[in-house]
Coordinates of C-alpha atoms in Angstrom, one line a residue:
Chain A
X1 CA 101.3 114.2 11.8
X2 CA 104.1 112.3 13.2
X3 CA 104.9 108.6 12.5
X4 CA 104.3 106.2 15.2
X5 CA 106.0 103.0 15.4
X6 CA 105.1 100.2 17.7
X7 CA 108.0 98.5 19.3
X8 CA 108.1 95.0 20.5
X9 CA 110.0 93.6 23.4
X10 CA 111.4 90.1 24.0
X11 CA 112.6 89.7 27.6
X12 CA 113.0 93.6 28.1
X13 CA 114.9 94.0 24.8
X14 CA 113.8 95.8 21.7
X15 CA 113.3 92.9 19.2
X16 CA 115.4 93.1 15.9
X17 CA 112.6 93.2 13.7
X18 CA 111.3 96.2 15.8
X19 CA 114.6 98.1 15.3
X20 CA 114.0 97.6 11.7
X21 CA 110.5 99.0 12.1
X22 CA 112.0 102.1 14.0
X23 CA 114.5 102.7 11.1
X24 CA 111.9 102.4 8.5
X25 CA 109.2 104.5 10.5
X26 CA 111.9 107.4 10.7
X27 CA 112.8 107.2 7.0
X28 CA 109.0 107.6 6.4
X29 CA 108.9 110.4 9.0
X30 CA 112.0 112.0 7.4
X31 CA 110.3 112.0 3.7
X32 CA 107.1 113.5 5.5
X33 CA 109.1 116.1 7.2
X34 CA 108.1 115.2 10.5
X35 CA 109.5 112.9 13.4
X36 CA 109.3 109.3 14.6
X37 CA 108.0 108.3 17.9
X38 CA 108.1 104.8 19.4
X39 CA 105.5 103.3 21.7
X40 CA 106.3 100.4 23.8
X41 CA 104.0 98.5 26.1
X42 CA 105.3 96.4 29.2
X43 CA 108.3 96.7 31.4
X44 CA 111.7 97.9 30.2
X45 CA 114.6 99.5 31.2
X46 CA 114.7 103.2 30.4
X47 CA 118.3 102.7 29.1
X48 CA 116.7 100.2 26.6
X49 CA 114.0 102.4 25.6
X50 CA 116.3 105.3 25.0
X51 CA 118.2 103.2 22.5
X52 CA 115.3 103.5 20.1
X53 CA 117.1 106.7 19.4
X54 CA 119.8 104.7 17.8
X55 CA 117.5 103.7 14.9
X56 CA 115.8 107.3 14.6
X57 CA 113.0 107.5 17.0
X58 CA 113.1 111.0 18.5
X59 CA 110.6 110.2 21.6
X60 CA 109.5 107.0 23.2
X61 CA 106.0 106.6 24.8
X62 CA 106.1 104.1 27.4
X63 CA 103.1 102.6 28.5
X64 CA 104.3 100.7 31.8
X65 CA 101.0 99.7 33.5
X66 CA 101.5 96.5 35.1
X67 CA 98.6 95.1 33.3
X68 CA 100.8 95.2 30.1
X69 CA 103.7 93.0 31.1
X70 CA 102.0 90.2 29.6
X71 CA 101.8 90.6 25.7
X72 CA 98.0 91.2 24.9
X73 CA 97.5 92.1 21.3
X74 CA 93.9 93.7 22.0
X75 CA 95.2 95.9 25.0
X76 CA 98.3 96.6 23.1
X77 CA 96.5 98.0 20.1
X78 CA 94.5 100.1 22.5
X79 CA 97.4 101.5 23.8
X80 CA 98.9 102.2 20.2
X81 CA 95.3 103.7 19.1
X82 CA 95.5 106.0 22.0
X83 CA 99.3 107.2 21.2
X84 CA 98.2 107.9 17.5
X85 CA 95.5 110.0 18.6
X86 CA 97.6 112.0 21.3
X87 CA 100.3 112.3 18.6
X88 CA 98.1 113.2 15.8
X89 CA 100.0 110.4 14.1
X90 CA 98.7 109.7 10.5
X91 CA 101.3 106.6 9.8
X92 CA 101.7 103.7 12.5
X93 CA 104.5 101.1 11.6
X94 CA 104.9 97.6 13.1
X95 CA 107.3 94.7 12.3
X96 CA 105.3 91.6 11.4
X97 CA 105.1 89.0 14.3
X98 CA 102.3 86.9 15.9
X99 CA 101.7 89.8 18.2
X100 CA 101.8 92.6 15.7
X101 CA 99.7 91.0 13.2
X102 CA 97.0 90.5 15.5
X103 CA 97.4 94.1 16.5
X104 CA 97.6 95.5 13.2
X105 CA 94.0 94.3 12.4
X106 CA 92.4 95.5 15.4
X107 CA 94.2 99.0 15.0
X108 CA 92.9 99.1 11.3
X109 CA 89.7 98.6 12.8
X110 CA 89.9 101.1 15.5
X111 CA 91.5 104.1 13.7
X112 CA 89.6 103.3 10.2
X113 CA 93.0 102.8 8.6
X114 CA 94.3 101.5 5.5
X115 CA 96.5 98.6 6.3
X116 CA 99.6 97.2 4.1
X117 CA 99.8 93.9 5.6
X118 CA 103.2 92.8 4.0
X119 CA 104.9 96.0 3.2
X120 CA 108.4 95.3 1.5
X121 CA 109.6 98.8 0.6
X122 CA 109.5 102.3 1.8
X123 CA 106.3 103.9 0.6
X124 CA 106.2 106.3 -2.3
X125 CA 104.6 109.5 -1.4
X126 CA 105.2 111.4 -4.5
X127 CA 101.6 110.9 -5.5
X128 CA 99.3 109.8 -2.7
X129 CA 100.4 107.1 -0.4
X130 CA 101.7 103.9 -2.1
X131 CA 103.6 100.9 -0.8
X132 CA 104.9 97.7 -2.4
X133 CA 103.3 94.7 -0.6
X134 CA 103.9 90.9 -1.0
X135 CA 100.8 89.1 -2.0
X136 CA 99.8 85.5 -3.0
X137 CA 102.4 84.2 -0.4
X138 CA 105.4 85.8 -1.9
X139 CA 104.3 84.7 -5.6
X140 CA 103.5 88.2 -6.7
X141 CA 103.7 91.8 -5.5
X142 CA 101.2 94.7 -5.6
X143 CA 101.4 98.5 -5.4
X144 CA 98.9 99.3 -3.0
X145 CA 97.4 102.7 -2.7
X146 CA 96.4 103.7 0.9
X147 CA 93.5 105.9 0.8
X148 CA 92.4 106.4 4.2
X149 CA 93.8 109.4 6.3
X150 CA 95.6 107.0 8.7
X151 CA 97.8 104.4 7.2
X152 CA 99.3 101.1 8.9
X153 CA 102.5 99.6 7.4
X154 CA 103.1 96.1 8.7
X155 CA 106.6 95.4 7.2
X156 CA 108.2 92.0 6.6
X157 CA 111.7 91.0 7.8
X158 CA 114.6 92.3 5.6
X159 CA 112.5 95.4 4.1
X160 CA 115.2 97.8 4.9
X161 CA 118.8 97.7 6.0
X162 CA 119.2 99.5 9.3
X163 CA 121.9 101.9 10.2
X164 CA 122.5 102.9 13.8
X165 CA 123.8 106.1 15.5
X166 CA 124.5 107.3 18.8
X167 CA 121.5 109.1 19.3
X168 CA 119.2 108.5 22.1
X169 CA 115.4 108.9 22.3
X170 CA 113.4 110.9 25.0
X171 CA 111.5 108.6 27.3
X172 CA 107.9 109.7 28.2
X173 CA 105.5 107.7 30.3
X174 CA 102.3 107.2 28.8
X175 CA 99.2 106.1 30.6
X176 CA 96.3 105.9 28.5
X177 CA 92.8 104.4 30.2
X178 CA 92.9 100.6 29.7
X179 CA 89.5 99.0 28.6
X180 CA 88.7 95.9 30.6
X181 CA 87.4 94.3 27.5
X182 CA 90.7 93.9 26.3
X183 CA 91.7 91.8 29.1
X184 CA 89.0 88.9 28.6
X185 CA 91.6 86.4 27.4
X186 CA 92.8 84.2 30.0
X187 CA 96.2 82.6 29.0
X188 CA 96.5 79.5 31.1
X189 CA 99.5 77.7 29.5
X190 CA 102.4 78.9 27.5
X191 CA 105.0 76.7 25.9
X192 CA 107.9 78.4 24.4
X193 CA 111.1 77.1 22.9
X194 CA 114.1 79.2 25.2
X195 CA 117.5 79.8 23.9
X196 CA 116.9 79.1 20.4
X197 CA 116.9 81.7 17.7
X198 CA 113.4 82.4 16.8
X199 CA 112.4 81.4 13.2
X200 CA 110.7 84.7 12.2
X201 CA 113.3 86.7 13.3
X202 CA 116.4 84.6 12.1
X203 CA 118.8 86.0 9.8
X204 CA 120.0 82.6 8.7
X205 CA 117.6 79.6 8.6
X206 CA 118.4 76.0 8.1
X207 CA 115.6 73.9 7.1
X208 CA 115.1 70.2 6.5
X209 CA 112.4 67.8 4.8
X210 CA 111.3 64.4 4.3
X211 CA 115.0 63.4 3.2
X212 CA 116.0 63.3 6.7
X213 CA 114.4 60.2 6.9
X214 CA 112.9 60.5 10.6
X215 CA 113.1 62.9 13.6
X216 CA 115.9 61.2 15.1
X217 CA 118.2 62.5 12.4
X218 CA 117.6 66.2 13.2
X219 CA 120.9 66.6 15.0
X220 CA 122.9 67.0 11.8
X221 CA 120.4 69.8 11.0
X222 CA 120.6 71.3 14.6
X223 CA 124.4 71.2 14.4
X224 CA 124.6 73.4 11.6
X225 CA 122.0 75.7 12.8
X226 CA 124.0 76.0 15.9
X227 CA 127.2 76.9 14.2
X228 CA 125.8 79.3 12.1
X229 CA 123.5 80.8 15.0
X230 CA 120.6 80.0 12.7
X231 CA 117.0 78.9 13.2
X232 CA 115.8 75.5 12.2
X233 CA 112.6 75.1 10.1
X234 CA 110.9 72.1 8.2
X235 CA 108.8 71.6 5.5
X236 CA 104.8 70.8 5.7
X237 CA 105.1 66.9 5.6
X238 CA 107.6 66.9 8.4
X239 CA 105.4 69.0 10.7
X240 CA 102.4 66.9 9.6
X241 CA 104.1 63.7 10.7
X242 CA 104.9 65.4 13.9
X243 CA 108.7 64.8 13.3
X244 CA 108.9 68.6 14.2
X245 CA 106.6 71.2 15.7
X246 CA 104.1 73.2 13.8
X247 CA 105.9 76.5 14.5
X248 CA 108.9 75.6 12.6
X249 CA 106.8 74.6 9.3
X250 CA 107.6 77.1 6.5
X251 CA 105.5 77.3 3.3
X252 CA 102.0 78.5 2.0
X253 CA 100.1 77.4 5.1
X254 CA 102.9 77.8 7.4
X255 CA 105.4 80.6 8.4
X256 CA 106.4 83.0 5.7
X257 CA 110.2 83.8 6.1
X258 CA 112.5 86.2 4.4
X259 CA 115.9 85.6 5.9
X260 CA 119.4 86.5 4.5
X261 CA 120.1 82.8 4.0
X262 CA 117.8 79.8 3.6
X263 CA 119.5 76.2 3.6
X264 CA 117.0 73.5 2.6
X265 CA 118.4 70.0 2.9
X266 CA 116.1 67.1 1.6
X267 CA 113.2 69.4 0.8
X268 CA 112.3 68.9 -2.9
X269 CA 110.7 72.2 -3.2
X270 CA 106.9 72.0 -4.0
X271 CA 105.4 75.1 -5.1
X272 CA 103.7 75.7 -1.8
X273 CA 106.9 75.5 0.2
X274 CA 108.7 77.7 -2.2
X275 CA 105.8 80.4 -1.5
X276 CA 106.9 80.6 2.1
X277 CA 110.6 81.3 1.4
X278 CA 111.0 82.7 -2.1
X279 CA 111.7 86.2 -0.6
X280 CA 114.9 84.8 1.1
X281 CA 117.9 86.7 0.0
X282 CA 120.1 83.6 -0.8
X283 CA 118.8 80.0 -1.0
X284 CA 120.9 76.9 -0.9
X285 CA 119.5 73.6 -2.0
X286 CA 121.1 70.2 -0.7
X287 CA 119.2 67.3 -2.3
X288 CA 120.3 63.9 -3.7
X289 CA 117.9 64.0 -6.3
X290 CA 119.6 66.3 -9.4
X291 CA 116.0 66.7 -10.6
X292 CA 114.6 68.2 -7.4
X293 CA 112.5 71.4 -8.5
X294 CA 114.0 73.4 -5.6
X295 CA 117.4 73.8 -7.6
X296 CA 115.6 76.0 -10.2
X297 CA 114.7 78.6 -7.4
X298 CA 118.1 78.2 -5.7
X299 CA 121.2 80.5 -5.7
X300 CA 123.5 77.6 -4.7
X301 CA 123.2 73.9 -5.0
X302 CA 124.7 70.5 -4.0
X303 CA 123.6 67.2 -5.5
X304 CA 124.6 64.9 -2.4
X305 CA 123.7 62.9 0.5
X306 CA 122.3 65.4 3.1
X307 CA 123.8 62.7 6.0
X308 CA 127.3 63.2 4.3
X309 CA 127.1 67.0 3.3
X310 CA 125.5 68.6 6.4
X311 CA 128.0 67.5 8.9
X312 CA 130.8 68.8 6.5
X313 CA 129.3 72.0 6.2
X314 CA 129.2 72.3 10.0
X315 CA 132.7 71.4 10.2
X316 CA 133.6 74.3 7.7
X317 CA 131.5 76.7 9.6
X318 CA 133.2 75.9 12.8
X319 CA 136.7 76.2 11.1
X320 CA 135.9 80.1 10.1
Chain B
X1 CA 75.1 77.7 19.2
X2 CA 75.2 79.5 16.3
X3 CA 78.5 79.6 14.3
X4 CA 79.3 81.6 11.3
X5 CA 82.1 80.5 9.0
X6 CA 83.7 83.3 6.8
X7 CA 85.2 81.7 3.4
X8 CA 87.1 83.2 0.8
X9 CA 87.4 81.9 -3.1
X10 CA 91.2 81.9 -3.9
X11 CA 93.3 80.5 -6.7
X12 CA 94.6 77.1 -6.0
X13 CA 97.7 76.7 -4.0
X14 CA 99.7 75.4 -7.0
X15 CA 98.6 78.3 -9.1
X16 CA 101.3 79.7 -11.1
X17 CA 100.1 83.3 -10.8
X18 CA 100.2 85.7 -13.7
X19 CA 98.5 89.0 -14.5
X20 CA 96.6 90.7 -17.4
X21 CA 95.6 94.1 -18.7
X22 CA 98.9 95.6 -18.0
X23 CA 99.6 94.1 -14.9
X24 CA 96.2 95.4 -13.4
X25 CA 94.3 92.1 -13.1
X26 CA 94.9 88.4 -12.2
X27 CA 94.7 86.4 -15.2
X28 CA 92.0 83.9 -14.2
X29 CA 92.6 81.9 -17.4
X30 CA 93.1 78.1 -16.4
X31 CA 93.1 79.1 -12.7
X32 CA 91.2 76.7 -10.5
X33 CA 89.3 78.3 -7.4
X34 CA 89.1 76.7 -4.2
X35 CA 88.2 77.6 -0.7
X36 CA 90.9 79.5 1.1
X37 CA 93.0 76.5 2.9
X38 CA 92.8 78.4 6.1
X39 CA 89.2 78.7 5.9
X40 CA 88.5 75.1 5.1
X41 CA 90.3 74.2 8.6
X42 CA 87.7 76.8 10.1
X43 CA 84.7 75.0 8.2
X44 CA 86.1 71.6 9.1
X45 CA 86.0 72.6 13.1
X46 CA 82.7 74.3 12.9
X47 CA 81.3 71.1 11.2
X48 CA 82.8 68.9 14.0
X49 CA 81.3 71.2 16.7
X50 CA 77.9 70.6 15.1
X51 CA 78.3 67.1 15.1
X52 CA 79.5 67.1 18.7
X53 CA 77.0 69.5 20.2
X54 CA 74.2 70.4 17.8
X55 CA 75.4 73.7 16.5
X56 CA 74.0 75.5 13.3
X57 CA 76.7 76.4 10.8
X58 CA 76.2 79.2 8.3
X59 CA 78.7 80.0 5.7
X60 CA 79.2 83.3 4.5
X61 CA 81.6 84.8 1.4
X62 CA 81.6 88.3 0.1
X63 CA 82.2 87.8 -3.9
X64 CA 80.4 87.7 -7.0
X65 CA 78.5 84.8 -8.6
X66 CA 81.8 83.0 -9.5
X67 CA 82.3 82.4 -6.0
X68 CA 79.2 79.9 -5.8
X69 CA 80.9 76.7 -6.4
X70 CA 83.3 77.4 -3.5
X71 CA 80.3 78.2 -1.1
X72 CA 78.2 74.9 -2.5
X73 CA 81.2 72.8 -1.7
X74 CA 81.0 74.3 1.7
X75 CA 77.3 73.4 2.1
X76 CA 78.4 69.8 0.9
X77 CA 81.1 69.4 3.7
X78 CA 78.1 70.3 6.3
X79 CA 77.5 73.8 6.6
X80 CA 73.4 74.3 7.0
X81 CA 72.8 77.4 5.1
X82 CA 75.0 80.0 3.2
X83 CA 75.1 83.7 2.5
X84 CA 76.6 85.3 -0.4
X85 CA 77.1 89.1 -0.2
X86 CA 77.0 90.3 -4.0
X87 CA 80.2 92.2 -4.3
X88 CA 83.7 92.2 -5.5
X89 CA 85.6 91.8 -2.0
X90 CA 87.3 94.9 -2.7
X91 CA 89.4 95.2 0.4
X92 CA 89.7 93.9 4.0
X93 CA 87.9 96.9 5.6
X94 CA 85.0 96.3 3.1
X95 CA 84.8 92.8 3.7
X96 CA 84.7 93.1 7.2
X97 CA 81.9 95.9 7.1
X98 CA 79.9 93.1 5.2
X99 CA 80.7 90.4 7.9
X100 CA 80.0 92.8 10.4
X101 CA 76.7 94.0 9.4
X102 CA 75.3 90.3 9.2
X103 CA 76.8 89.3 12.6
X104 CA 74.8 92.3 14.1
X105 CA 71.8 90.9 12.7
X106 CA 72.1 87.4 13.5
X107 CA 74.0 87.2 16.7
X108 CA 76.4 84.4 16.2
X109 CA 78.1 82.8 19.1
X110 CA 81.3 82.0 17.1
X111 CA 82.7 83.7 14.1
X112 CA 85.4 81.6 12.5
X113 CA 87.5 82.2 9.6
X114 CA 90.9 81.3 8.1
X115 CA 93.9 83.2 10.0
X116 CA 94.3 85.1 6.5
X117 CA 93.4 84.6 2.8
X118 CA 95.9 83.2 0.5
X119 CA 95.6 85.9 -2.1
X120 CA 96.4 89.0 -0.1
X121 CA 97.6 87.3 2.9
X122 CA 96.5 90.5 5.0
X123 CA 95.2 88.4 8.0
X124 CA 93.2 91.6 8.8
X125 CA 89.6 90.6 8.3
X126 CA 88.9 88.9 11.7
X127 CA 90.4 91.5 13.8
X128 CA 88.5 94.4 12.1
X129 CA 85.4 92.4 12.4
X130 CA 85.9 91.9 15.9
X131 CA 86.7 95.5 16.5
X132 CA 83.4 96.4 14.9
X133 CA 81.5 94.3 17.1
X134 CA 83.4 95.2 20.3
X135 CA 84.5 91.4 21.0
X136 CA 87.8 89.9 21.3
X137 CA 89.6 88.1 18.4
X138 CA 92.3 85.4 18.5
X139 CA 94.5 84.4 15.6
X140 CA 96.2 81.9 14.8
X141 CA 94.1 79.3 16.5
X142 CA 95.3 75.6 16.1
X143 CA 92.9 74.1 18.5
X144 CA 89.5 74.7 19.7
X145 CA 86.9 73.5 22.2
X146 CA 83.7 74.8 23.7
X147 CA 82.0 74.0 26.9
X148 CA 78.9 76.0 27.6
X149 CA 79.7 79.4 27.0
X150 CA 83.7 79.2 27.3
X151 CA 86.1 78.5 24.7
X152 CA 89.4 76.7 25.3
X153 CA 92.0 77.5 22.5
X154 CA 95.6 77.2 21.7
X155 CA 97.3 79.8 19.6
X156 CA 100.6 79.7 17.8
X157 CA 103.0 82.2 19.2
X158 CA 106.5 82.6 17.9
X159 CA 108.7 79.6 18.7
X160 CA 105.7 78.1 20.6
X161 CA 102.2 78.0 21.6
X162 CA 99.9 79.1 24.6
X163 CA 96.5 77.9 25.7
X164 CA 93.8 80.4 26.2
X165 CA 90.3 80.7 27.7
X166 CA 87.8 83.4 26.9
X167 CA 83.9 83.6 26.8
X168 CA 81.8 83.5 23.7
X169 CA 81.1 85.4 21.3
X170 CA 84.5 85.4 19.7
X171 CA 86.1 85.8 16.4
X172 CA 88.9 83.4 15.4
X173 CA 91.4 83.2 12.7
X174 CA 92.1 79.3 12.2
X175 CA 94.9 77.5 11.0
X176 CA 96.0 73.8 10.9
X177 CA 95.8 71.4 12.8
X178 CA 92.5 72.6 14.3
X179 CA 90.9 70.1 12.3
X180 CA 91.2 67.5 9.2
X181 CA 89.8 69.1 6.0
X182 CA 86.8 67.2 5.0
X183 CA 86.0 66.0 1.7
X184 CA 82.5 66.0 0.6
X185 CA 80.6 62.9 0.1
X186 CA 78.0 62.1 -2.6
X187 CA 75.0 62.3 0.1
X188 CA 76.6 66.0 1.1
X189 CA 76.9 67.1 -2.4
X190 CA 73.3 66.0 -3.2
X191 CA 71.7 67.7 0.0
X192 CA 73.9 70.8 -0.8
X193 CA 71.8 71.5 -4.0
X194 CA 68.7 72.1 -1.8
X195 CA 70.3 73.9 1.0
X196 CA 69.4 77.5 1.2
X197 CA 71.9 80.0 -0.4
X198 CA 70.7 83.3 0.2
X199 CA 72.2 86.2 -2.0
X200 CA 72.2 89.9 -0.3
X201 CA 73.5 93.2 -1.5
X202 CA 76.4 94.9 0.2
X203 CA 75.9 97.6 2.8
X204 CA 78.1 100.7 2.2
X205 CA 80.9 100.8 0.2
X206 CA 83.9 102.0 2.3
X207 CA 87.4 100.8 0.9
X208 CA 90.6 102.2 2.5
X209 CA 93.1 100.7 -0.1
X210 CA 93.2 100.0 -3.7
X211 CA 95.8 98.2 -5.7
X212 CA 97.3 100.3 -8.6
X213 CA 99.1 97.6 -10.2
X214 CA 100.6 94.0 -9.7
X215 CA 104.3 92.6 -10.3
X216 CA 105.7 89.4 -10.5
X217 CA 109.1 88.6 -8.9
X218 CA 112.4 88.8 -10.8
X219 CA 113.5 85.5 -11.6
X220 CA 116.5 84.2 -9.7
X221 CA 120.2 84.1 -11.6
X222 CA 121.2 80.6 -12.4
X223 CA 121.8 78.3 -9.6
X224 CA 125.3 77.6 -9.2
X225 CA 126.1 74.0 -8.3
X226 CA 128.9 72.8 -6.3
X227 CA 130.1 69.3 -6.4
X228 CA 129.3 67.3 -3.1
X229 CA 132.8 66.3 -2.4
X230 CA 133.8 70.1 -2.5
X231 CA 130.8 71.0 -0.2
X232 CA 133.1 73.2 1.9
X233 CA 133.6 75.5 -0.7
X234 CA 130.0 76.6 0.0
X235 CA 130.8 78.1 3.0
X236 CA 133.5 80.0 1.3
X237 CA 131.0 81.3 -1.4
X238 CA 128.5 82.3 1.2
X239 CA 131.1 84.4 3.1
X240 CA 133.0 86.1 0.2
X241 CA 130.5 86.2 -2.5
X242 CA 126.9 86.2 -1.3
X243 CA 128.3 87.8 1.9
X244 CA 125.4 86.4 4.2
X245 CA 127.6 84.7 6.8

């Protein structure tokens, strides 16, 4: 009857979004009067695994088979399904990511589980199992009843504010039988930006649009992002023009973000762009056009030239 | 090669969403329905593969009769035939069950769809279909080439991308820039009228989720404007008032 949380690693460390998932799962477990168990696949230090306890997991199942060292959504989904069976878990929690999204779907099929794909609050267990989810790309919410015996909650970033304790989790080796069929994909090449803050994980995002006039001008965006330890993002036209890579494109057909702070420079704010960013806690818009529709959806606005304003903001952050 | 492309009929991306019946139904008044933008990319790539190597492209939707304009447009863009499962697409598990049932019968080499529908944003159906069929699923796929029975793909990952190889059959969730959206031409629109569109009844009625009610986001408070020559005060406000940095 326990709650199971899939914990994703990044270079051997528990990802920040997974810390949130553990905390969220532990809260659900508390309401259900049960315990929270984390499941981790791939290589990790025992001390890092035990740290799952800081966020509320009492136990960590560690699937350390060398075949799992490379992230593999299908194999990981099989590991989590096996863990759910072993633990008799009726709720599985994951933090949304490119890996977890693919896993959640396979898991829903494997466990015949009802999946809330964009949960944004703790579930209400007072009458059945209901959870608030984000739909229409952030333009609306649905109160979704999960009616199957097993429930999967894939949570968006910033669904819950985490708290830490000094607790440690007990770590158990977990060695489910692996299925050859899960290893049919061959990764032939990986390109990944290193050293940068990953956009879906970022608490702060500095985004820019066509108002920057060309890719050669992105230095002022990167400078502000660096000063803030923020991720950089862009609008769809900028990614379509190849000024910036596609994985930085936020909006209806790009990445959906929900950071604490989203700064938009030189982006007019088409409804498709707003859809991807409107669950951000605080939105700042900088645009030289006072009529830019984005100002209507912003918390703070500056009508001004981005080439003047961005460097001044960077200096002000550096002076803090 | 046999390709199945699964499409959704969804409100246009510019739609301002509202609800009726005490927030239990989408208000469809004045809403233009379109093919899911991600599904459109999947269809465009399928049609390109057909032009390159002579595949057949079947388009499938689970939807009531009002979904037919969307499926006719897919035929006009270049799909050869269409299947409509005559049912409300109640939830992802139900829709996946319909697709899997048809796929088991017709043995497609490639099942393509958008990475997610833009109404419920679940991104579940490709994974569940693949699980039901016992084959791999990959999403979001931004590049796809087929040679013989091998698919070479590029998938977006956080902060980058990876190249993959796998043997057919596969289920893929697609996104840009896998292909350019196609706009139907006059000849396509004329020929679409006579292309076969089969309406079939659903198999089973398993659903695992239901929506109790909908809600719109609370409007943001009024924007606080800061004069450009005092831009630095923004940083102070973000620190002391908004407390986000």
